[in-house]
Amino acid sequence: MTTETKVSICLPTYQRPDLIVQCLDSCLSQTYPNIEVLIGDDSKDDRTKALIETRYANEPRIRYRKHEPSLKQPRNIASLFARATGDKIVLIHDDDYLAHDCVDRLLRAWTLSPGIDVAFGDQYEVDEAGKIDIEGSARLNVAYFRTAAAQGLQRLPGRTGVIQMLPNNGWMANADLVKRISYKERYGLGCEYVFGTEVCLAARGVYYLKEYVSYYRKTGVSITTATRASLGAATMLAYDFLVHLALPPPLEPARRIALRRMVPIVVSIYSKNGAPLRALRVALTHLYAYRYGLDRRLYFHLARIAVASLKPSHGVPQRAD
């Protein structure tokens, strides 16, 4: 891969001027020179705009746009993809950041396997101050099936997205594929999972590098954290998408792997939000997610469902789905 290949780094941001500097500096300090950095700012105030106009006033690689009114996450990211002029696209969120040679490393996947459409690597897990948690990083990647045994060209590209092996950002993909799939507003906070699944299902090839290429920051203030116990939580929307998704037979085991992670969360959220019958239906439909009764979470959730069923309904339709 030569420097003729242009890479567009897409950076959505919302109310994080204190964190975006580290993210943006990580993009601009890439060892690979032929890049552009597109920023989509959904912030309610002008702090990020002022920062860009002062700190990065003489940086020609930055293409900044302030959204008034804000677009919200799916449309913001979709607009960044649409604006990208590069051959490849990298996505990085404003509270995360890239390794200094991330672009170089990910581009190397096309040298190793020229027919691919998507490449990704491991993520470091860091705290709010940016301190790396080495053990936490190892657990994070193992939890999402990023292991030494899995490195290289993926035998079933679609599986990579279904089981969430593809990270939510820090990946690289051919721009034409990314623009064609894009983020979809109708999936709300589940748009990340939907995009990852759809882009891998459509990809000719997906390559996993067993190398750290990005940093994932654990923060206590994010849209996902604030809504994780609500019916609009990302997992709820991802679950609804996945159970209705048509998959070829070889990918059915991947669906079960993904649902093992999602189902206990979905059951818990339904029971907390006045929908015990839905919670029970989901639990009984996917008993394998509880190891057919060997997982003690099943009994905890059944108890919670029983308690919730005795409380007055809060208006959530008790659909048996």
Short mmCIF file of C-alpha atoms in Angstrom, two decimals:
data_model
loop_
_atom_site.label_atom_id
_atom_site.label_comp_id
_atom_site.label_asym_id
_atom_site.label_seq_id
_atom_site.Cartn_x
_atom_site.Cartn_y
_atom_site.Cartn_z
CA MET A 1 0.00 0.00 0.00
CA THR A 2 1.52 3.33 -1.10
CA THR A 3 0.87 6.84 0.18
CA GLU A 4 -1.30 7.39 -2.91
CA THR A 5 -4.09 5.83 -0.86
CA LYS A 6 -5.95 8.62 0.91
CA VAL A 7 -7.44 7.86 4.32
CA SER A 8 -10.38 9.80 5.76
CA ILE A 9 -10.53 9.79 9.57
CA CYS A 10 -14.10 10.53 10.69
CA LEU A 11 -14.49 12.06 14.13
CA PRO A 12 -17.98 12.72 15.54
CA THR A 13 -18.04 14.88 18.67
CA TYR A 14 -20.51 16.09 21.27
CA GLN A 15 -19.73 18.32 24.26
CA ARG A 16 -16.20 16.99 24.87
CA PRO A 17 -13.70 19.78 24.18
CA ASP A 18 -11.64 18.49 27.10
CA LEU A 19 -11.16 15.09 25.43
CA ILE A 20 -11.21 15.83 21.72
CA VAL A 21 -7.73 17.38 21.80
CA GLN A 22 -6.09 14.04 22.59
CA CYS A 23 -8.22 12.31 19.97
CA LEU A 24 -7.54 14.91 17.30
CA ASP A 25 -3.82 15.10 18.07
CA SER A 26 -3.64 11.31 17.72
CA CYS A 27 -5.16 11.60 14.25
CA LEU A 28 -2.83 14.39 13.14
CA SER A 29 0.29 12.63 14.43
CA GLN A 30 -0.21 9.51 12.32
CA THR A 31 2.94 8.11 10.75
CA TYR A 32 0.96 7.76 7.51
CA PRO A 33 0.87 11.19 5.81
CA ASN A 34 -2.00 11.09 3.31
CA ILE A 35 -4.96 11.71 5.59
CA GLU A 36 -7.86 14.08 6.11
CA VAL A 37 -9.69 14.49 9.42
CA LEU A 38 -13.39 15.23 9.24
CA ILE A 39 -15.11 16.52 12.38
CA GLY A 40 -18.86 16.55 12.85
CA ASP A 41 -19.70 18.69 15.90
CA ASP A 42 -23.12 18.14 17.50
CA SER A 43 -22.30 20.20 20.60
CA LYS A 44 -24.89 22.53 22.11
CA ASP A 45 -22.30 25.26 22.72
CA ASP A 46 -19.33 26.69 20.77
CA ARG A 47 -16.46 25.51 22.97
CA THR A 48 -15.32 22.85 20.49
CA LYS A 49 -15.72 25.24 17.57
CA ALA A 50 -13.55 27.85 19.33
CA LEU A 51 -10.95 25.21 20.11
CA ILE A 52 -10.71 24.10 16.49
CA GLU A 53 -10.53 27.69 15.23
CA THR A 54 -7.67 28.58 17.59
CA ARG A 55 -5.56 25.48 18.28
CA TYR A 56 -5.88 24.06 14.76
CA ALA A 57 -6.28 27.23 12.72
CA ASN A 58 -3.33 26.39 10.46
CA GLU A 59 -4.05 22.67 10.02
CA PRO A 60 -5.19 22.08 6.40
CA ARG A 61 -5.97 18.41 6.97
CA ILE A 62 -8.92 19.24 9.25
CA ARG A 63 -12.41 19.67 7.78
CA TYR A 64 -14.68 20.87 10.57
CA ARG A 65 -18.47 21.29 10.50
CA LYS A 66 -20.77 22.50 13.27
CA HIS A 67 -24.33 21.13 13.17
CA GLU A 68 -27.14 23.47 14.16
CA PRO A 69 -29.42 21.86 15.15
CA SER A 70 -27.50 18.73 16.10
CA LEU A 71 -27.89 15.68 13.88
CA LYS A 72 -27.64 13.03 16.66
CA GLN A 73 -25.16 10.16 16.46
CA PRO A 74 -26.43 8.11 13.46
CA ARG A 75 -26.91 11.09 11.14
CA ASN A 76 -23.73 12.79 12.33
CA ILE A 77 -21.61 9.75 11.49
CA ALA A 78 -23.47 9.14 8.24
CA SER A 79 -22.77 12.75 7.24
CA LEU A 80 -19.06 12.27 7.98
CA PHE A 81 -18.95 9.17 5.79
CA ALA A 82 -20.71 11.06 2.99
CA ARG A 83 -18.21 13.96 3.21
CA ALA A 84 -15.14 11.70 3.15
CA THR A 85 -13.00 11.97 0.02
CA GLY A 86 -10.52 9.22 0.88
CA ASP A 87 -10.16 5.70 -0.48
CA LYS A 88 -10.37 4.27 3.05
CA ILE A 89 -12.33 5.41 6.09
CA VAL A 90 -11.38 5.20 9.77
CA LEU A 91 -13.90 6.04 12.51
CA ILE A 92 -12.81 7.30 15.93
CA HIS A 93 -15.05 8.78 18.64
CA ASP A 94 -14.06 11.96 20.45
CA ASP A 95 -13.31 10.29 23.81
CA ASP A 96 -11.14 7.57 22.24
CA TYR A 97 -7.94 7.95 20.24
CA LEU A 98 -5.62 6.22 17.77
CA ALA A 99 -2.18 4.71 18.18
CA HIS A 100 0.33 6.91 16.32
CA ASP A 101 0.80 4.24 13.64
CA CYS A 102 -2.80 3.00 13.52
CA VAL A 103 -3.35 3.96 9.87
CA ASP A 104 -0.06 2.42 8.76
CA ARG A 105 -0.81 -0.81 10.61
CA LEU A 106 -4.35 -1.17 9.30
CA LEU A 107 -3.31 -0.40 5.73
CA ARG A 108 -0.82 -3.25 5.98
CA ALA A 109 -3.76 -5.66 6.09
CA TRP A 110 -4.43 -4.86 2.41
CA THR A 111 -0.84 -5.84 1.60
CA LEU A 112 -1.30 -9.13 3.45
CA SER A 113 -4.69 -9.78 1.84
CA PRO A 114 -5.45 -7.43 -1.10
CA GLY A 115 -9.08 -8.50 -1.62
CA ILE A 116 -10.39 -7.38 1.75
CA ASP A 117 -12.80 -4.54 2.50
CA VAL A 118 -12.36 -4.19 6.28
CA ALA A 119 -9.44 -4.37 8.73
CA PHE A 120 -9.24 -3.92 12.50
CA GLY A 121 -7.02 -4.61 15.47
CA ASP A 122 -7.07 -4.62 19.26
CA GLN A 123 -8.09 -1.79 21.57
CA TYR A 124 -6.33 -0.59 24.69
CA GLU A 125 -8.71 0.17 27.53
CA VAL A 126 -7.89 3.45 29.32
CA ASP A 127 -9.48 5.35 32.19
CA GLU A 128 -10.80 8.92 32.02
CA ALA A 129 -7.28 10.27 32.56
CA GLY A 130 -5.89 8.15 29.71
CA LYS A 131 -4.05 5.60 31.87
CA ILE A 132 -3.85 2.21 30.17
CA ASP A 133 -5.30 -0.79 32.01
CA ILE A 134 -3.19 -3.65 30.64
CA GLU A 135 -5.22 -6.45 32.25
CA GLY A 136 -8.47 -4.73 31.39
CA SER A 137 -7.33 -4.35 27.79
CA ALA A 138 -6.62 -8.08 27.54
CA ARG A 139 -10.04 -8.92 29.00
CA LEU A 140 -11.77 -6.48 26.67
CA ASN A 141 -10.28 -8.01 23.54
CA VAL A 142 -10.83 -11.60 24.67
CA ALA A 143 -14.46 -10.75 25.52
CA TYR A 144 -14.95 -9.71 21.90
CA PHE A 145 -13.14 -12.75 20.49
CA ARG A 146 -9.98 -10.87 19.49
CA THR A 147 -7.44 -13.57 20.28
CA ALA A 148 -4.19 -14.83 18.77
CA ALA A 149 -6.00 -17.85 17.37
CA ALA A 150 -8.40 -15.59 15.45
CA GLN A 151 -5.83 -13.32 13.77
CA GLY A 152 -5.68 -13.03 10.01
CA LEU A 153 -8.28 -13.26 7.27
CA GLN A 154 -11.67 -14.17 8.72
CA ARG A 155 -13.21 -17.30 7.21
CA LEU A 156 -16.76 -15.92 7.55
CA PRO A 157 -16.62 -12.10 7.23
CA GLY A 158 -20.21 -11.70 8.44
CA ARG A 159 -19.49 -13.54 11.67
CA THR A 160 -17.03 -10.79 12.64
CA GLY A 161 -19.85 -8.26 12.79
CA VAL A 162 -22.56 -10.47 14.27
CA ILE A 163 -20.48 -11.49 17.31
CA GLN A 164 -19.17 -7.89 17.76
CA MET A 165 -15.58 -8.86 17.08
CA LEU A 166 -15.34 -5.67 15.00
CA PRO A 167 -14.81 -2.77 17.44
CA ASN A 168 -17.16 0.22 17.46
CA ASN A 169 -14.35 2.43 16.18
CA GLY A 170 -10.66 2.26 15.29
CA TRP A 171 -11.38 0.05 12.28
CA MET A 172 -10.57 0.82 8.61
CA ALA A 173 -12.70 -0.03 5.59
CA ASN A 174 -12.98 0.75 1.90
CA ALA A 175 -14.86 4.02 1.55
CA ASP A 176 -17.29 2.81 -1.10
CA LEU A 177 -18.54 0.02 1.18
CA VAL A 178 -18.79 2.30 4.22
CA LYS A 179 -20.78 4.90 2.28
CA ARG A 180 -23.11 2.22 0.90
CA ILE A 181 -23.89 0.70 4.30
CA SER A 182 -23.53 3.82 6.51
CA TYR A 183 -25.21 4.48 9.86
CA LYS A 184 -29.02 4.32 9.89
CA GLU A 185 -31.05 6.69 12.03
CA ARG A 186 -33.94 4.27 12.55
CA TYR A 187 -31.77 2.02 14.74
CA GLY A 188 -31.04 4.78 17.26
CA LEU A 189 -28.35 3.82 19.77
CA GLY A 190 -28.20 0.37 18.18
CA CYS A 191 -26.75 1.91 15.01
CA GLU A 192 -23.17 0.89 15.90
CA TYR A 193 -24.01 -2.80 16.15
CA VAL A 194 -26.19 -2.69 13.06
CA PHE A 195 -23.49 -0.97 11.02
CA GLY A 196 -20.78 -3.38 12.18
CA THR A 197 -22.93 -6.36 11.31
CA GLU A 198 -24.08 -5.06 7.94
CA VAL A 199 -20.65 -3.88 6.81
CA CYS A 200 -19.09 -7.27 7.62
CA LEU A 201 -21.93 -9.18 5.96
CA ALA A 202 -21.38 -7.12 2.80
CA ALA A 203 -17.57 -7.25 2.88
CA ARG A 204 -15.61 -9.44 0.47
CA GLY A 205 -13.06 -10.01 3.22
CA VAL A 206 -12.31 -8.93 6.79
CA TYR A 207 -8.81 -9.00 8.30
CA TYR A 208 -7.95 -8.98 12.00
CA LEU A 209 -4.50 -7.79 13.08
CA LYS A 210 -3.47 -9.00 16.54
CA GLU A 211 -1.98 -5.59 17.28
CA TYR A 212 -3.12 -2.65 19.39
CA VAL A 213 -4.21 0.16 17.08
CA SER A 214 -6.58 2.30 19.19
CA TYR A 215 -7.50 3.35 22.71
CA TYR A 216 -11.00 2.89 24.15
CA ARG A 217 -11.74 5.25 27.04
CA LYS A 218 -14.09 4.17 29.82
CA THR A 219 -16.06 7.21 30.94
CA GLY A 220 -19.04 7.65 33.22
CA VAL A 221 -20.68 10.23 30.96
CA SER A 222 -21.85 8.85 27.65
CA ILE A 223 -25.17 8.40 25.89
CA THR A 224 -24.79 4.63 26.10
CA THR A 225 -24.15 4.72 29.85
CA ALA A 226 -27.00 7.13 30.54
CA THR A 227 -29.57 5.02 28.65
CA ARG A 228 -28.36 1.47 29.30
CA ALA A 229 -31.28 0.64 31.64
CA SER A 230 -33.96 2.09 29.33
CA LEU A 231 -36.05 0.49 26.62
CA GLY A 232 -34.07 2.61 24.15
CA ALA A 233 -30.73 1.14 25.22
CA ALA A 234 -28.30 0.11 22.51
CA THR A 235 -28.56 -3.57 23.48
CA MET A 236 -32.36 -3.53 23.18
CA LEU A 237 -32.20 -2.13 19.67
CA ALA A 238 -29.37 -4.47 18.66
CA TYR A 239 -31.34 -7.46 19.99
CA ASP A 240 -34.44 -6.51 18.00
CA PHE A 241 -32.32 -6.14 14.86
CA LEU A 242 -30.50 -9.43 15.36
CA VAL A 243 -33.53 -11.65 16.08
CA HIS A 244 -35.17 -10.45 12.86
CA LEU A 245 -32.01 -10.54 10.72
CA ALA A 246 -31.99 -13.08 7.88
CA LEU A 247 -28.69 -14.97 8.02
CA PRO A 248 -27.29 -17.84 5.94
CA PRO A 249 -27.13 -21.17 7.84
CA PRO A 250 -23.34 -21.01 8.47
CA LEU A 251 -23.88 -17.83 10.51
CA GLU A 252 -26.62 -19.14 12.80
CA PRO A 253 -24.05 -20.20 15.45
CA ALA A 254 -22.77 -16.62 15.42
CA ARG A 255 -26.28 -15.34 16.10
CA ARG A 256 -26.49 -17.57 19.19
CA ILE A 257 -23.09 -16.34 20.40
CA ALA A 258 -24.25 -12.73 20.12
CA LEU A 259 -27.60 -13.44 21.77
CA ARG A 260 -25.88 -15.10 24.74
CA ARG A 261 -24.41 -11.70 25.49
CA MET A 262 -27.55 -9.68 24.76
CA VAL A 263 -30.40 -11.75 26.19
CA PRO A 264 -29.67 -11.38 29.94
CA ILE A 265 -29.37 -7.61 29.45
CA VAL A 266 -32.64 -7.47 27.50
CA VAL A 267 -34.46 -9.55 30.12
CA SER A 268 -33.16 -7.33 32.90
CA ILE A 269 -34.20 -4.13 31.12
CA TYR A 270 -37.70 -5.39 30.34
CA SER A 271 -38.25 -6.44 33.94
CA LYS A 272 -37.03 -3.06 35.21
CA ASN A 273 -39.33 -1.18 32.83
CA GLY A 274 -42.70 -2.73 33.62
CA ALA A 275 -42.67 -5.44 30.95
CA PRO A 276 -42.29 -8.73 32.90
CA LEU A 277 -44.14 -10.85 30.32
CA ARG A 278 -41.78 -9.72 27.59
CA ALA A 279 -38.84 -10.41 29.88
CA LEU A 280 -40.09 -13.92 30.58
CA ARG A 281 -40.74 -14.64 26.93
CA VAL A 282 -37.23 -13.55 25.92
CA ALA A 283 -35.63 -15.60 28.71
CA LEU A 284 -37.56 -18.77 27.88
CA THR A 285 -37.03 -18.39 24.13
CA HIS A 286 -33.26 -18.15 24.59
CA LEU A 287 -32.58 -20.47 27.52
CA TYR A 288 -29.17 -21.29 26.01
CA ALA A 289 -28.15 -17.75 27.03
CA TYR A 290 -28.46 -19.00 30.62
CA ARG A 291 -26.79 -22.34 29.91
CA TYR A 292 -30.20 -24.00 30.17
CA GLY A 293 -30.54 -23.16 33.84
CA LEU A 294 -26.92 -23.62 34.91
CA ASP A 295 -26.37 -19.87 35.00
CA ARG A 296 -27.63 -18.48 38.30
CA ARG A 297 -28.54 -15.21 36.57
CA LEU A 298 -31.63 -17.01 35.26
CA TYR A 299 -33.05 -17.42 38.74
CA PHE A 300 -32.15 -13.87 39.71
CA HIS A 301 -33.97 -12.64 36.62
CA LEU A 302 -36.97 -14.89 37.21
CA ALA A 303 -37.24 -13.47 40.72
CA ARG A 304 -37.03 -9.95 39.34
CA ILE A 305 -39.71 -10.79 36.76
CA ALA A 306 -41.96 -12.16 39.51
CA VAL A 307 -41.58 -8.96 41.53
CA ALA A 308 -42.18 -6.80 38.45
CA SER A 309 -45.34 -8.74 37.58
CA LEU A 310 -46.86 -7.73 40.94
CA LYS A 311 -46.34 -4.03 40.27
CA PRO A 312 -48.78 -1.88 38.26
CA SER A 313 -47.93 -1.64 34.56
CA HIS A 314 -46.29 1.61 33.45
CA GLY A 315 -47.85 1.45 30.03
CA VAL A 316 -45.32 -0.82 28.28
CA PRO A 317 -47.26 -3.13 25.92
CA GLN A 318 -46.93 -6.73 27.11
CA ARG A 319 -46.30 -8.16 23.66
CA ALA A 320 -45.14 -11.77 23.64
CA ASP A 321 -42.18 -11.41 21.28
#
